[in-house]
mmCIF file of C-alpha atoms and ligand atoms in Angstrom:
data_model
loop_
_atom_site.group_PDB
_atom_site.id
_atom_site.type_symbol
_atom_site.label_atom_id
_atom_site.label_comp_id
_atom_site.label_asym_id
_atom_site.label_seq_id
_atom_site.Cartn_x
_atom_site.Cartn_y
_atom_site.Cartn_z
ATOM 1 C CA MET A 1 -7.424 -7.368 6.031
ATOM 2 C CA LEU A 2 -4.244 -5.678 7.222
ATOM 3 C CA LEU A 3 -2.388 -6.349 10.458
ATOM 4 C CA PRO A 4 -0.483 -3.519 12.131
ATOM 5 C CA GLU A 5 3.293 -3.592 11.849
ATOM 6 C CA HIS A 6 3.946 -4.913 15.358
ATOM 7 C CA ARG A 7 1.537 -7.817 14.891
ATOM 8 C CA SER A 8 2.858 -8.515 11.382
ATOM 9 C CA LYS A 9 6.362 -8.744 12.829
ATOM 10 C CA GLU A 10 5.271 -10.946 15.726
ATOM 11 C CA LEU A 11 3.708 -13.375 13.251
ATOM 12 C CA LEU A 12 6.732 -13.452 10.941
ATOM 13 C CA ALA A 13 9.106 -13.854 13.902
ATOM 14 C CA LYS A 14 7.302 -17.100 14.802
ATOM 15 C CA TYR A 15 8.406 -18.444 11.443
ATOM 16 C CA GLY A 16 11.986 -17.356 11.994
ATOM 17 C CA VAL A 17 12.128 -13.889 10.435
ATOM 18 C CA PRO A 18 14.599 -11.822 12.502
ATOM 19 C CA ILE A 19 13.050 -8.638 13.898
ATOM 20 C CA PRO A 20 14.512 -5.985 16.222
ATOM 21 C CA PRO A 21 13.329 -6.137 19.868
ATOM 22 C CA GLY A 22 10.489 -3.726 20.566
ATOM 23 C CA PHE A 23 7.383 -2.941 22.584
ATOM 24 C CA LEU A 24 4.024 -1.186 22.204
ATOM 25 C CA ALA A 25 3.061 1.990 24.037
ATOM 26 C CA ARG A 26 -0.120 4.019 24.345
ATOM 27 C CA THR A 27 1.300 6.838 26.466
ATOM 28 C CA ALA A 28 4.513 8.870 26.362
ATOM 29 C CA ASN A 29 5.317 7.803 29.914
ATOM 30 C CA ASP A 30 5.000 4.072 29.149
ATOM 31 C CA ALA A 31 7.168 4.600 26.095
ATOM 32 C CA GLU A 32 9.949 6.299 28.046
ATOM 33 C CA THR A 33 10.015 3.818 30.919
ATOM 34 C CA GLY A 34 9.636 0.853 28.518
ATOM 35 C CA CYS A 35 12.944 1.770 26.895
ATOM 36 C CA GLY A 36 14.641 0.335 29.992
ATOM 37 C CA LYS A 37 13.748 -3.123 28.681
ATOM 38 C CA LEU A 38 15.630 -2.539 25.420
ATOM 39 C CA ASP A 39 19.374 -2.834 25.139
ATOM 40 C CA ALA A 40 19.711 0.027 22.660
ATOM 41 C CA SER A 41 21.802 3.093 21.918
ATOM 42 C CA ARG A 42 19.193 4.411 19.467
ATOM 43 C CA TYR A 43 15.456 3.890 19.248
ATOM 44 C CA VAL A 44 12.942 3.896 16.398
ATOM 45 C CA VAL A 45 9.535 5.319 17.272
ATOM 46 C CA LYS A 46 6.891 3.993 14.869
ATOM 47 C CA SER A 47 3.258 5.079 14.515
ATOM 48 C CA GLN A 48 1.029 2.003 14.249
ATOM 49 C CA ILE A 49 -1.447 3.103 11.619
ATOM 50 C CA LEU A 50 -2.664 0.620 9.007
ATOM 51 C CA ALA A 51 -0.922 2.327 6.126
ATOM 52 C CA GLY A 52 2.629 2.621 4.845
ATOM 53 C CA GLY A 53 4.466 5.730 3.754
ATOM 54 C CA ARG A 54 4.907 6.708 7.420
ATOM 55 C CA GLY A 55 8.604 7.439 7.076
ATOM 56 C CA LEU A 56 8.092 10.161 4.480
ATOM 57 C CA ALA A 57 5.180 11.627 6.466
ATOM 58 C CA GLY A 58 7.100 11.966 9.750
ATOM 59 C CA GLY A 59 5.436 8.946 11.388
ATOM 60 C CA VAL A 60 8.742 7.135 12.025
ATOM 61 C CA ARG A 61 11.367 8.850 14.192
ATOM 62 C CA ILE A 62 14.846 7.759 15.201
ATOM 63 C CA VAL A 63 16.138 9.155 18.514
ATOM 64 C CA ASP A 64 18.988 8.581 20.971
ATOM 65 C CA THR A 65 17.515 8.634 24.463
ATOM 66 C CA PRO A 66 14.466 7.287 26.340
ATOM 67 C CA SER A 67 13.367 10.833 27.156
ATOM 68 C CA ALA A 68 13.492 11.744 23.433
ATOM 69 C CA VAL A 69 11.391 8.611 22.814
ATOM 70 C CA GLY A 70 8.839 9.935 25.293
ATOM 71 C CA GLU A 71 8.781 13.317 23.576
ATOM 72 C CA GLU A 72 8.298 11.844 20.096
ATOM 73 C CA VAL A 73 5.547 9.536 21.323
ATOM 74 C CA GLY A 74 3.830 12.513 22.940
ATOM 75 C CA ARG A 75 3.963 14.341 19.631
ATOM 76 C CA LEU A 76 2.685 11.386 17.580
ATOM 77 C CA LEU A 77 -0.174 10.128 19.768
ATOM 78 C CA GLY A 78 -3.460 11.674 18.701
ATOM 79 C CA HIS A 79 -1.829 13.195 15.636
ATOM 80 C CA THR A 80 -3.455 12.577 12.236
ATOM 81 C CA LEU A 81 -0.877 11.194 9.834
ATOM 82 C CA VAL A 82 -1.496 11.790 6.154
ATOM 83 C CA THR A 83 0.668 9.495 4.059
ATOM 84 C CA GLU A 84 0.667 8.481 0.410
ATOM 85 C CA GLN A 85 -1.358 5.439 1.445
ATOM 86 C CA THR A 86 -3.933 6.886 3.851
ATOM 87 C CA GLY A 87 -5.585 9.229 1.378
ATOM 88 C CA PRO A 88 -6.181 12.872 2.276
ATOM 89 C CA ARG A 89 -8.275 12.050 5.374
ATOM 90 C CA GLY A 90 -5.296 10.490 7.109
ATOM 91 C CA GLU A 91 -5.279 8.140 10.098
ATOM 92 C CA VAL A 92 -5.077 9.042 13.770
ATOM 93 C CA VAL A 93 -2.148 7.530 15.686
ATOM 94 C CA SER A 94 -3.373 5.773 18.824
ATOM 95 C CA THR A 95 -0.571 3.265 19.373
ATOM 96 C CA VAL A 96 3.165 3.554 18.946
ATOM 97 C CA TYR A 97 5.749 0.793 18.632
ATOM 98 C CA ILE A 98 9.275 1.385 19.932
ATOM 99 C CA GLU A 99 12.198 -0.645 18.640
ATOM 100 C CA THR A 100 15.932 -0.958 19.028
ATOM 101 C CA ALA A 101 17.309 0.891 15.993
ATOM 102 C CA LEU A 102 19.215 -1.240 13.532
ATOM 103 C CA ASP A 103 22.513 -0.093 12.105
ATOM 104 C CA ILE A 104 21.368 -0.421 8.487
ATOM 105 C CA VAL A 105 23.939 -0.558 5.687
ATOM 106 C CA ASP A 106 21.676 -1.874 2.896
ATOM 107 C CA SER A 107 17.926 -1.629 2.344
ATOM 108 C CA ARG A 108 16.115 -4.012 0.017
ATOM 109 C CA PHE A 109 12.507 -4.798 -0.767
ATOM 110 C CA MET A 110 11.008 -8.285 -0.481
ATOM 111 C CA ALA A 111 7.387 -9.376 -0.645
ATOM 112 C CA LEU A 112 5.279 -12.478 -1.112
ATOM 113 C CA ALA A 113 1.857 -12.029 -2.636
ATOM 114 C CA LEU A 114 -0.920 -14.485 -3.321
ATOM 115 C CA ASP A 115 -2.519 -14.309 -6.725
ATOM 116 C CA PRO A 116 -6.209 -14.650 -5.808
ATOM 117 C CA GLU A 117 -7.145 -16.217 -9.146
ATOM 118 C CA SER A 118 -4.466 -18.864 -9.639
ATOM 119 C CA GLY A 119 -3.596 -19.301 -5.957
ATOM 120 C CA ALA A 120 0.090 -19.048 -6.909
ATOM 121 C CA VAL A 121 2.531 -17.367 -4.548
ATOM 122 C CA MET A 122 4.700 -14.700 -6.095
ATOM 123 C CA LEU A 123 7.991 -13.553 -4.620
ATOM 124 C CA LEU A 124 8.910 -9.944 -5.340
ATOM 125 C CA ALA A 125 12.325 -8.429 -4.742
ATOM 126 C CA SER A 126 14.097 -5.192 -5.459
ATOM 127 C CA ALA A 127 17.563 -3.821 -4.907
ATOM 128 C CA ALA A 128 15.913 -0.508 -4.041
ATOM 129 C CA GLY A 129 14.441 -0.661 -0.564
ATOM 130 C CA GLY A 130 12.793 1.497 2.063
ATOM 131 C CA VAL A 131 11.324 4.851 1.190
ATOM 132 C CA GLU A 132 13.383 4.998 -1.989
ATOM 133 C CA PHE A 133 11.615 1.887 -3.257
ATOM 134 C CA GLU A 134 8.219 3.396 -2.485
ATOM 135 C CA GLN A 135 8.987 6.529 -4.454
ATOM 136 C CA ARG A 136 10.349 4.665 -7.432
ATOM 137 C CA ALA A 137 7.718 1.925 -7.550
ATOM 138 C CA ARG A 138 5.061 4.599 -7.867
ATOM 139 C CA MET A 139 6.515 5.722 -11.166
ATOM 140 C CA ASP A 140 7.864 2.476 -12.517
ATOM 141 C CA ASP A 141 6.888 -1.119 -11.730
ATOM 142 C CA SER A 142 10.040 -2.503 -13.296
ATOM 143 C CA VAL A 143 11.925 -1.634 -10.102
ATOM 144 C CA TYR A 144 11.055 -5.089 -8.794
ATOM 145 C CA ASP A 145 11.410 -8.578 -10.219
ATOM 146 C CA THR A 146 9.073 -11.469 -9.598
ATOM 147 C CA MET A 147 9.154 -15.245 -9.541
ATOM 148 C CA LEU A 148 6.645 -17.900 -8.537
ATOM 149 C CA ILE A 149 7.243 -20.172 -5.524
ATOM 150 C CA ASP A 150 5.218 -23.371 -5.205
ATOM 151 C CA SER A 151 7.159 -25.316 -2.579
ATOM 152 C CA ASP A 152 10.063 -25.267 -0.150
ATOM 153 C CA THR A 153 12.501 -27.785 -1.635
ATOM 154 C CA PRO A 154 16.266 -27.745 -2.263
ATOM 155 C CA GLU A 155 15.527 -26.923 -5.923
ATOM 156 C CA THR A 156 13.214 -23.990 -5.213
ATOM 157 C CA ARG A 157 15.695 -22.731 -2.603
ATOM 158 C CA LYS A 158 18.361 -22.766 -5.270
ATOM 159 C CA SER A 159 16.308 -20.717 -7.721
ATOM 160 C CA VAL A 160 15.196 -18.305 -4.982
ATOM 161 C CA THR A 161 18.843 -17.813 -3.979
ATOM 162 C CA ALA A 162 19.752 -16.890 -7.565
ATOM 163 C CA PHE A 163 16.666 -14.675 -7.891
ATOM 164 C CA LEU A 164 17.408 -12.747 -4.689
ATOM 165 C CA LYS A 165 21.061 -12.343 -5.614
ATOM 166 C CA LYS A 166 19.990 -10.263 -8.631
ATOM 167 C CA ALA A 167 18.250 -7.899 -6.210
ATOM 168 C CA GLY A 168 21.381 -7.588 -4.074
ATOM 169 C CA ILE A 169 20.051 -9.902 -1.363
ATOM 170 C CA ASP A 170 22.602 -12.491 -0.285
ATOM 171 C CA GLU A 171 22.118 -16.110 0.709
ATOM 172 C CA ALA A 172 21.782 -15.240 4.401
ATOM 173 C CA ALA A 173 18.287 -13.881 3.643
ATOM 174 C CA VAL A 174 16.933 -16.860 1.695
ATOM 175 C CA ASP A 175 15.521 -18.302 4.936
ATOM 176 C CA ILE A 176 13.517 -15.089 5.352
ATOM 177 C CA ALA A 177 11.840 -15.617 1.981
ATOM 178 C CA PHE A 178 10.842 -19.160 2.920
ATOM 179 C CA ALA A 179 9.771 -18.158 6.415
ATOM 180 C CA GLY A 180 7.475 -15.614 4.777
ATOM 181 C CA TYR A 181 6.260 -18.293 2.387
ATOM 182 C CA ALA A 182 5.402 -20.659 5.260
ATOM 183 C CA ALA A 183 3.654 -17.864 7.169
ATOM 184 C CA LEU A 184 1.633 -16.943 4.089
ATOM 185 C CA ILE A 185 0.461 -20.504 3.397
ATOM 186 C CA GLU A 186 -0.311 -21.494 7.013
ATOM 187 C CA ASN A 187 -2.182 -18.309 7.897
ATOM 188 C CA GLU A 188 -3.981 -17.833 4.566
ATOM 189 C CA LEU A 189 -2.268 -14.499 4.047
ATOM 190 C CA THR A 190 -2.564 -12.569 0.804
ATOM 191 C CA LEU A 191 0.549 -10.453 1.371
ATOM 192 C CA VAL A 192 3.793 -10.464 3.316
ATOM 193 C CA GLU A 193 5.779 -7.317 2.621
ATOM 194 C CA ILE A 194 9.176 -6.574 4.152
ATOM 195 C CA ASN A 195 10.400 -3.096 3.283
ATOM 196 C CA PRO A 196 13.078 -2.392 4.172
ATOM 197 C CA LEU A 197 14.593 -5.826 4.384
ATOM 198 C CA ALA A 198 17.632 -4.432 6.133
ATOM 199 C CA LYS A 199 21.219 -5.624 6.216
ATOM 200 C CA THR A 200 23.137 -4.467 9.274
ATOM 201 C CA ARG A 201 26.816 -3.704 9.675
ATOM 202 C CA THR A 202 27.318 -7.237 11.025
ATOM 203 C CA GLY A 203 25.907 -8.738 7.792
ATOM 204 C CA ASP A 204 22.648 -9.908 9.375
ATOM 205 C CA TRP A 205 19.276 -9.405 7.717
ATOM 206 C CA TYR A 206 16.205 -8.120 9.556
ATOM 207 C CA ALA A 207 12.662 -7.161 8.762
ATOM 208 C CA ALA A 208 12.946 -3.472 9.701
ATOM 209 C CA ASP A 209 9.331 -3.041 8.607
ATOM 210 C CA ALA A 210 6.641 -5.619 7.874
ATOM 211 C CA LYS A 211 3.141 -5.557 6.518
ATOM 212 C CA VAL A 212 0.899 -8.620 6.503
ATOM 213 C CA ALA A 213 -2.537 -8.882 4.929
ATOM 214 C CA LEU A 214 -4.843 -11.822 5.441
ATOM 215 C CA ASP A 215 -7.758 -13.072 3.473
ATOM 216 C CA GLY A 216 -10.806 -11.585 5.202
ATOM 217 C CA ASN A 217 -12.945 -14.506 4.007
ATOM 218 C CA ALA A 218 -10.681 -16.945 5.855
ATOM 219 C CA LEU A 219 -10.656 -14.956 9.108
ATOM 220 C CA PHE A 220 -13.105 -17.351 10.799
ATOM 221 C CA ARG A 221 -10.405 -20.009 10.644
ATOM 222 C CA HIS A 222 -7.907 -17.685 12.376
ATOM 223 C CA PRO A 223 -9.621 -16.261 15.470
ATOM 224 C CA GLU A 224 -6.264 -14.978 16.788
ATOM 225 C CA PHE A 225 -6.536 -12.106 14.300
ATOM 226 C CA GLU A 226 -10.177 -11.285 15.098
ATOM 227 C CA GLU A 227 -9.215 -8.332 17.334
ATOM 228 C CA PHE A 228 -7.758 -6.463 14.345
ATOM 229 C CA LYS A 229 -11.010 -6.536 12.438
ATOM 230 C CA ALA A 230 -12.271 -3.506 14.348
ATOM 231 C CA LEU A 231 -9.261 -1.483 13.159
ATOM 232 C CA GLN A 232 -10.118 -2.079 9.518
ATOM 233 C CA ASN A 233 -11.978 0.293 7.331
ATOM 234 C CA PRO A 234 -15.666 -0.332 8.054
ATOM 235 C CA ASP A 235 -16.984 1.357 4.906
ATOM 236 C CA PRO A 236 -18.425 -1.335 2.586
ATOM 237 C CA ILE A 237 -17.729 0.713 -0.540
ATOM 238 C CA GLU A 238 -14.112 1.254 0.443
ATOM 239 C CA ALA A 239 -13.803 -2.441 1.297
ATOM 240 C CA ALA A 240 -15.250 -3.450 -2.103
ATOM 241 C CA ALA A 241 -12.679 -1.221 -3.774
ATOM 242 C CA GLN A 242 -9.888 -2.792 -1.690
ATOM 243 C CA GLN A 243 -10.902 -6.222 -2.967
ATOM 244 C CA ASN A 244 -10.458 -4.862 -6.473
ATOM 245 C CA ASN A 245 -6.929 -3.562 -5.951
ATOM 246 C CA ILE A 246 -8.099 0.007 -5.566
ATOM 247 C CA ASN A 247 -7.551 2.287 -2.588
ATOM 248 C CA LEU A 248 -10.726 4.339 -2.340
ATOM 249 C CA VAL A 249 -11.628 6.865 0.322
ATOM 250 C CA LYS A 250 -15.124 8.368 0.201
ATOM 251 C CA LEU A 251 -15.340 12.132 0.620
ATOM 252 C CA GLU A 252 -18.237 14.571 0.705
ATOM 253 C CA GLY A 253 -17.972 16.241 -2.721
ATOM 254 C CA ASN A 254 -19.570 15.762 -6.148
ATOM 255 C CA ILE A 255 -16.602 15.159 -8.485
ATOM 256 C CA GLY A 256 -15.714 11.495 -8.861
ATOM 257 C CA VAL A 257 -11.970 11.088 -9.246
ATOM 258 C CA VAL A 258 -10.261 8.193 -11.040
ATOM 259 C CA VAL A 259 -6.490 8.371 -10.698
ATOM 260 C CA ASN A 260 -3.627 5.894 -10.745
ATOM 261 C CA GLY A 261 -0.887 6.304 -8.174
ATOM 262 C CA ALA A 262 -1.213 7.769 -4.693
ATOM 263 C CA GLY A 263 1.042 10.732 -5.468
ATOM 264 C CA LEU A 264 -0.971 11.761 -8.518
ATOM 265 C CA GLY A 265 -4.121 11.172 -6.431
ATOM 266 C CA LEU A 266 -3.033 13.582 -3.702
ATOM 267 C CA ALA A 267 -1.914 16.165 -6.298
ATOM 268 C CA THR A 268 -5.279 15.931 -8.094
ATOM 269 C CA HIS A 269 -7.083 16.270 -4.786
ATOM 270 C CA ASP A 270 -5.104 19.402 -3.862
ATOM 271 C CA MET A 271 -5.602 21.028 -7.269
ATOM 272 C CA LEU A 272 -9.342 20.356 -7.213
ATOM 273 C CA THR A 273 -9.701 21.787 -3.733
ATOM 274 C CA GLU A 274 -7.693 24.867 -4.705
ATOM 275 C CA ALA A 275 -10.049 25.431 -7.670
ATOM 276 C CA ASN A 276 -13.023 25.219 -5.269
ATOM 277 C CA GLY A 277 -13.925 21.771 -6.592
ATOM 278 C CA LYS A 278 -15.212 19.126 -4.196
ATOM 279 C CA PRO A 279 -13.824 15.620 -4.723
ATOM 280 C CA ALA A 280 -16.321 12.821 -4.029
ATOM 281 C CA ASN A 281 -13.479 10.449 -3.315
ATOM 282 C CA PHE A 282 -9.780 9.795 -3.254
ATOM 283 C CA MET A 283 -8.705 6.962 -5.527
ATOM 284 C CA ASP A 284 -5.460 5.168 -6.163
ATOM 285 C CA ILE A 285 -5.564 2.335 -8.691
ATOM 286 C CA ARG A 286 -2.908 -0.143 -7.590
ATOM 287 C CA THR A 287 -0.486 -1.397 -10.202
ATOM 288 C CA THR A 288 -1.967 -4.897 -9.870
ATOM 289 C CA ALA A 289 -5.510 -3.773 -10.837
ATOM 290 C CA THR A 290 -7.009 -5.326 -13.972
ATOM 291 C CA SER A 291 -9.503 -3.577 -16.245
ATOM 292 C CA LEU A 292 -12.292 -5.499 -14.469
ATOM 293 C CA ASN A 293 -11.016 -4.240 -11.104
ATOM 294 C CA ILE A 294 -11.008 -0.693 -12.452
ATOM 295 C CA ALA A 295 -14.536 -1.185 -13.839
ATOM 296 C CA LYS A 296 -15.710 -2.123 -10.330
ATOM 297 C CA GLY A 297 -14.043 0.947 -8.843
ATOM 298 C CA VAL A 298 -15.652 3.295 -11.368
ATOM 299 C CA GLU A 299 -19.037 1.600 -10.862
ATOM 300 C CA LEU A 300 -18.775 2.414 -7.147
ATOM 301 C CA LEU A 301 -18.448 6.089 -8.101
ATOM 302 C CA LEU A 302 -21.280 5.987 -10.654
ATOM 303 C CA GLN A 303 -23.545 4.492 -7.960
ATOM 304 C CA ASP A 304 -22.999 7.541 -5.754
ATOM 305 C CA PRO A 305 -25.914 9.929 -6.481
ATOM 306 C CA LYS A 306 -23.813 12.900 -5.302
ATOM 307 C CA VAL A 307 -21.375 12.402 -8.195
ATOM 308 C CA ARG A 308 -22.087 14.947 -10.967
ATOM 309 C CA CYS A 309 -19.070 14.285 -13.158
ATOM 310 C CA ILE A 310 -16.034 12.042 -13.257
ATOM 311 C CA LEU A 311 -12.496 13.269 -13.627
ATOM 312 C CA LEU A 312 -10.143 10.726 -15.152
ATOM 313 C CA ASN A 313 -6.507 11.643 -14.564
ATOM 314 C CA ILE A 314 -4.213 8.845 -15.686
ATOM 315 C CA HIS A 315 -0.500 8.646 -16.190
ATOM 316 C CA GLY A 316 0.074 5.304 -17.917
ATOM 317 C CA GLY A 317 3.214 3.432 -17.014
ATOM 318 C CA GLY A 318 4.442 0.003 -15.971
ATOM 319 C CA ILE A 319 1.418 -2.239 -15.563
ATOM 320 C CA THR A 320 -1.316 0.422 -15.389
ATOM 321 C CA LEU A 321 -1.594 1.345 -19.061
ATOM 322 C CA GLY A 322 -3.922 3.951 -20.493
ATOM 323 C CA ASP A 323 -5.936 1.384 -22.459
ATOM 324 C CA THR A 324 -6.388 -0.874 -19.403
ATOM 325 C CA VAL A 325 -7.946 2.016 -17.509
ATOM 326 C CA ALA A 326 -10.069 3.107 -20.489
ATOM 327 C CA GLU A 327 -11.421 -0.430 -20.859
ATOM 328 C CA GLY A 328 -12.351 -0.479 -17.182
ATOM 329 C CA VAL A 329 -14.088 2.891 -17.388
ATOM 330 C CA SER A 330 -15.984 1.798 -20.534
ATOM 331 C CA ILE A 331 -17.185 -1.407 -18.871
ATOM 332 C CA ALA A 332 -18.397 0.570 -15.841
ATOM 333 C CA TYR A 333 -20.340 3.056 -17.989
ATOM 334 C CA GLY A 334 -21.772 0.110 -19.958
ATOM 335 C CA HIS A 335 -23.129 -1.382 -16.712
ATOM 336 C CA SER A 336 -24.516 1.875 -15.373
ATOM 337 C CA SER A 337 -27.663 3.772 -16.325
ATOM 338 C CA ARG A 338 -26.111 7.029 -15.027
ATOM 339 C CA LYS A 339 -24.093 8.564 -17.865
ATOM 340 C CA VAL A 340 -22.423 11.338 -15.885
ATOM 341 C CA PRO A 341 -20.042 13.489 -17.931
ATOM 342 C CA LEU A 342 -16.458 12.320 -18.030
ATOM 343 C CA VAL A 343 -13.426 14.600 -18.285
ATOM 344 C CA ALA A 344 -10.394 12.658 -19.450
ATOM 345 C CA ARG A 345 -6.753 13.612 -19.218
ATOM 346 C CA MET A 346 -4.447 10.788 -20.173
ATOM 347 C CA ALA A 347 -0.685 10.834 -20.503
ATOM 348 C CA GLY A 348 2.073 8.237 -20.517
ATOM 349 C CA GLN A 349 1.996 4.732 -21.878
ATOM 350 C CA ASN A 350 -0.923 3.852 -24.219
ATOM 351 C CA ALA A 351 -2.683 7.156 -23.548
ATOM 352 C CA ASP A 352 -3.771 7.478 -27.206
ATOM 353 C CA ARG A 353 -5.206 3.978 -27.241
ATOM 354 C CA GLY A 354 -7.028 4.740 -24.028
ATOM 355 C CA LEU A 355 -8.665 7.870 -25.419
ATOM 356 C CA ALA A 356 -9.615 5.996 -28.607
ATOM 357 C CA ILE A 357 -11.329 3.305 -26.504
ATOM 358 C CA LEU A 358 -13.365 5.909 -24.593
ATOM 359 C CA LYS A 359 -14.564 7.423 -27.880
ATOM 360 C CA GLU A 360 -15.290 4.035 -29.463
ATOM 361 C CA HIS A 361 -17.593 3.226 -26.569
ATOM 362 C CA ARG A 362 -19.384 6.539 -27.100
ATOM 363 C CA LEU A 363 -18.865 7.650 -23.528
ATOM 364 C CA PRO A 364 -19.943 11.226 -22.663
ATOM 365 C CA VAL A 365 -16.278 12.171 -22.629
ATOM 366 C CA GLU A 366 -14.491 15.475 -22.972
ATOM 367 C CA VAL A 367 -10.794 15.022 -23.648
ATOM 368 C CA VAL A 368 -8.410 17.623 -22.233
ATOM 369 C CA GLY A 369 -4.657 17.964 -22.640
ATOM 370 C CA THR A 370 -3.473 19.139 -19.250
ATOM 371 C CA MET A 371 -4.195 18.515 -15.612
ATOM 372 C CA SER A 372 -5.244 22.128 -15.014
ATOM 373 C CA ASP A 373 -7.753 21.966 -17.910
ATOM 374 C CA ALA A 374 -9.076 18.738 -16.451
ATOM 375 C CA ILE A 375 -9.558 20.399 -13.080
ATOM 376 C CA ALA A 376 -11.223 23.499 -14.572
ATOM 377 C CA ARG A 377 -13.638 21.477 -16.739
ATOM 378 C CA SER A 378 -14.702 19.129 -13.983
ATOM 379 C CA VAL A 379 -15.289 21.970 -11.535
ATOM 380 C CA ALA A 380 -17.458 23.698 -14.203
ATOM 381 C CA LEU A 381 -19.409 20.502 -14.971
ATOM 382 C CA ALA A 382 -20.050 19.748 -11.283
ATOM 383 C CA GLY A 383 -21.374 23.320 -11.105
HETATM 384 P P1 GDP B 401 6.984 3.106 6.245
HETATM 385 O O1 GDP B 401 7.540 4.389 5.708
HETATM 386 O O2 GDP B 401 5.573 3.244 6.705
HETATM 387 O O3 GDP B 401 7.164 1.975 5.294
HETATM 388 O O4 GDP B 401 7.824 2.794 7.580
HETATM 389 P P2 GDP B 401 9.202 2.003 7.791
HETATM 390 O O5 GDP B 401 9.046 1.137 8.965
HETATM 391 O O6 GDP B 401 9.646 1.325 6.536
HETATM 392 O O7 GDP B 401 10.222 3.141 8.175
HETATM 393 C C1 GDP B 401 10.543 4.180 7.277
HETATM 394 C C2 GDP B 401 12.051 4.311 7.135
HETATM 395 O O8 GDP B 401 12.674 4.524 8.387
HETATM 396 C C3 GDP B 401 12.727 3.066 6.590
HETATM 397 O O9 GDP B 401 12.657 2.971 5.201
HETATM 398 C C4 GDP B 401 14.138 3.258 7.067
HETATM 399 O O10 GDP B 401 14.829 4.117 6.176
HETATM 400 C C5 GDP B 401 13.957 3.979 8.381
HETATM 401 N N1 GDP B 401 14.113 3.017 9.478
HETATM 402 C C6 GDP B 401 13.175 2.230 10.044
HETATM 403 N N2 GDP B 401 13.696 1.456 11.022
HETATM 404 C C7 GDP B 401 15.014 1.764 11.091
HETATM 405 C C8 GDP B 401 16.106 1.324 11.886
HETATM 406 O O11 GDP B 401 16.003 0.456 12.758
HETATM 407 N N3 GDP B 401 17.335 1.889 11.650
HETATM 408 C C9 GDP B 401 17.513 2.840 10.694
HETATM 409 N N4 GDP B 401 18.724 3.353 10.514
HETATM 410 N N5 GDP B 401 16.511 3.276 9.917
HETATM 411 C C10 GDP B 401 15.271 2.757 10.104
HETATM 412 MN MN1 MN B 402 8.352 0.366 5.128
#
């Protein structure tokens, strides 16, 4: 379960993570007058939707005056933001957070994630930060490094210091990593993501953006977060996909779509729509998804009686390899009595192995070489 940015920051600040001063607003007027409380020469206006990618989609604005803050807030409130992470349906902005703008000289990426199986906490860091990190991570997972943290001791602090240094994060930010670690453990969080972790002209580090996810099954032990439950996606199918490292948005059409990467997902969606095809869903397989996760995601599509065919559009790379996806798809078809036709376009790492796996499992698959062939065939099959 995700917390909005302002609440994520409030939580991390309690553990000592520096954040810029800010306030929430639900009207343009409140936003403009509220700026009087901030000692700022520039302001950041931030849409509080439960998805990232806001910067690239125009959901984060930097302006110089309180009246410009009011204008931006007026523009954003009620607006549907479509970002790489919302899927094509987008999310309506109903709350805006206004902050003192930081004078950022360096942007880095830092995250702590709980491995649900082992219970280990993984620290992730990258010298690329902010929107640049988001764009690069989509194509290539090697843009970040990882290490495990199991305690806060002088020894682990030493290895974290060396680890962060490789990502261009100096010693002054080591406390932020351990503050995030403490917050994650004490609140049963599954994710603390700070992107950008920003270094200012004065050499101080701040969480310029923060995203916190908590374990929905542990929510009853943390009633202070109960109010955010209503903001979450209520769709049980979409929630089941989330638990399997897959972003899934149900749509009204009849072509099931299995895609890795949000960018490729949006492109596939647009091409299908242009060819008069009707996608039954938007899907983005996260880089952390295993073949069993993918199997669950594909099963959710096969269970939808509207789905007449499945379009598999995979670009293997980093962790999401062609064969991993093919194994997942094969498991799902093995579990399902509905053998809907499958159109497969696979490129990138282990694409050949992936296609071989689909054939070995005797799936009703038609292999195509290009994305446009894949679109044309699936539109024809969905008829
Ligand atoms: P996201 O795109 O949803 O992850 O939203 P962010 O909160 O990360 O904001 C997007 C981008 O806006 C960041 O990557 C920064 O480049 C920029 N940004 C956000 N806050 C500040 C700030 O205080 N100062 C400056 N200069 N840039 C900021
Ligand atoms: Mn961000």
